[in-house]
Every structure is written in C-alpha cells, then in structure tokens.
Amino acid sequence: SLARVREQLDELAAAVRASPEPAELAADPAGFVREAGGARALLGSGATGSPNQSLLDRPDRSR
C-alpha cells in the first residue's frame, strides 16, 4: 500500500540523514583521499588492486 511505501521512504531518509559522511566523501574525491590518510596510504593499502590486474580480464564462467 501507499502508506507502507511512505513508511519505507521515511526510514530510508532517516538512515541517510544519520550518516551523511560517506555520501559527502563520495562527492569529494580529495576529501576521500584525505580521510584515507593521503595518496601514499591508499597506494600502500592495496586499494587500487594488484599491478597485474587487467580491466579486460573476465572471471571463469564455466561453472
């Protein structure tokens, strides 16, 4: 019913308002890098994947 949809939207809005930081960081790449401890910290943590990782590699789909 429409009342249930409205209730779910209100719950979602409350959750978004409760923790605005991730959305703010996603909108601000420089802020994300700062929060992570700088570019060197990001590179050191392996957040960028392995150097041999290829964007064109596809997972095995034979299963």
Short mmCIF file of C-alpha atoms in Angstrom, two decimals:
data_model
loop_
_atom_site.label_atom_id
_atom_site.label_comp_id
_atom_site.label_asym_id
_atom_site.label_seq_id
_atom_site.Cartn_x
_atom_site.Cartn_y
_atom_site.Cartn_z
CA SER A 1 0.00 0.00 0.00
CA LEU A 2 0.98 3.62 -0.34
CA ALA A 3 1.28 4.01 3.43
CA ARG A 4 3.86 1.20 3.56
CA VAL A 5 5.88 2.77 0.73
CA ARG A 6 5.82 6.11 2.56
CA GLU A 7 6.99 4.41 5.76
CA GLN A 8 9.90 2.77 3.94
CA LEU A 9 10.88 6.06 2.32
CA ASP A 10 10.84 7.77 5.72
CA GLU A 11 13.10 5.02 7.13
CA LEU A 12 15.48 5.39 4.19
CA ALA A 13 15.60 9.17 4.58
CA ALA A 14 16.34 8.81 8.30
CA ALA A 15 19.18 6.38 7.57
CA VAL A 16 20.69 8.74 5.00
CA ARG A 17 20.46 11.70 7.39
CA ALA A 18 22.04 9.66 10.21
CA SER A 19 25.34 9.14 8.37
CA PRO A 20 25.95 11.80 5.73
CA GLU A 21 29.74 11.37 5.69
CA PRO A 22 30.04 8.55 3.10
CA ALA A 23 27.93 10.48 0.60
CA GLU A 24 29.97 13.62 1.20
CA LEU A 25 33.21 11.71 0.70
CA ALA A 26 31.91 10.11 -2.48
CA ALA A 27 31.14 13.57 -3.85
CA ASP A 28 34.58 14.89 -2.89
CA PRO A 29 37.48 12.76 -4.18
CA ALA A 30 40.04 14.99 -2.43
CA GLY A 31 38.18 14.52 0.84
CA PHE A 32 38.20 10.76 0.34
CA VAL A 33 41.97 10.77 -0.18
CA ARG A 34 42.46 12.95 2.92
CA GLU A 35 40.26 10.67 5.05
CA ALA A 36 42.23 7.64 3.83
CA GLY A 37 45.49 9.21 5.01
CA GLY A 38 46.74 10.56 1.70
CA ALA A 39 47.64 9.12 -1.67
CA ARG A 40 50.59 7.13 -0.35
CA ALA A 41 48.37 5.48 2.25
CA LEU A 42 45.87 4.49 -0.45
CA LEU A 43 48.62 3.06 -2.63
CA GLY A 44 50.15 1.23 0.33
CA SER A 45 46.85 -0.33 1.37
CA GLY A 46 46.35 -2.08 -1.95
CA ALA A 47 43.10 -0.22 -2.55
CA THR A 48 43.96 0.09 -6.22
CA GLY A 49 44.21 -3.66 -6.82
CA SER A 50 47.21 -5.60 -7.96
CA PRO A 51 49.56 -4.12 -10.57
CA ASN A 52 48.87 -7.11 -12.84
CA GLN A 53 45.11 -6.66 -12.68
CA SER A 54 43.58 -6.07 -16.08
CA LEU A 55 40.25 -4.39 -16.64
CA LEU A 56 39.69 -6.77 -19.53
CA ASP A 57 40.15 -9.98 -17.50
CA ARG A 58 36.90 -11.87 -17.19
CA PRO A 59 36.07 -14.33 -14.43
CA ASP A 60 35.72 -18.00 -15.29
CA ARG A 61 32.06 -18.59 -16.18
CA SER A 62 32.26 -22.32 -16.88
CA ARG A 63 30.69 -23.30 -13.55
#
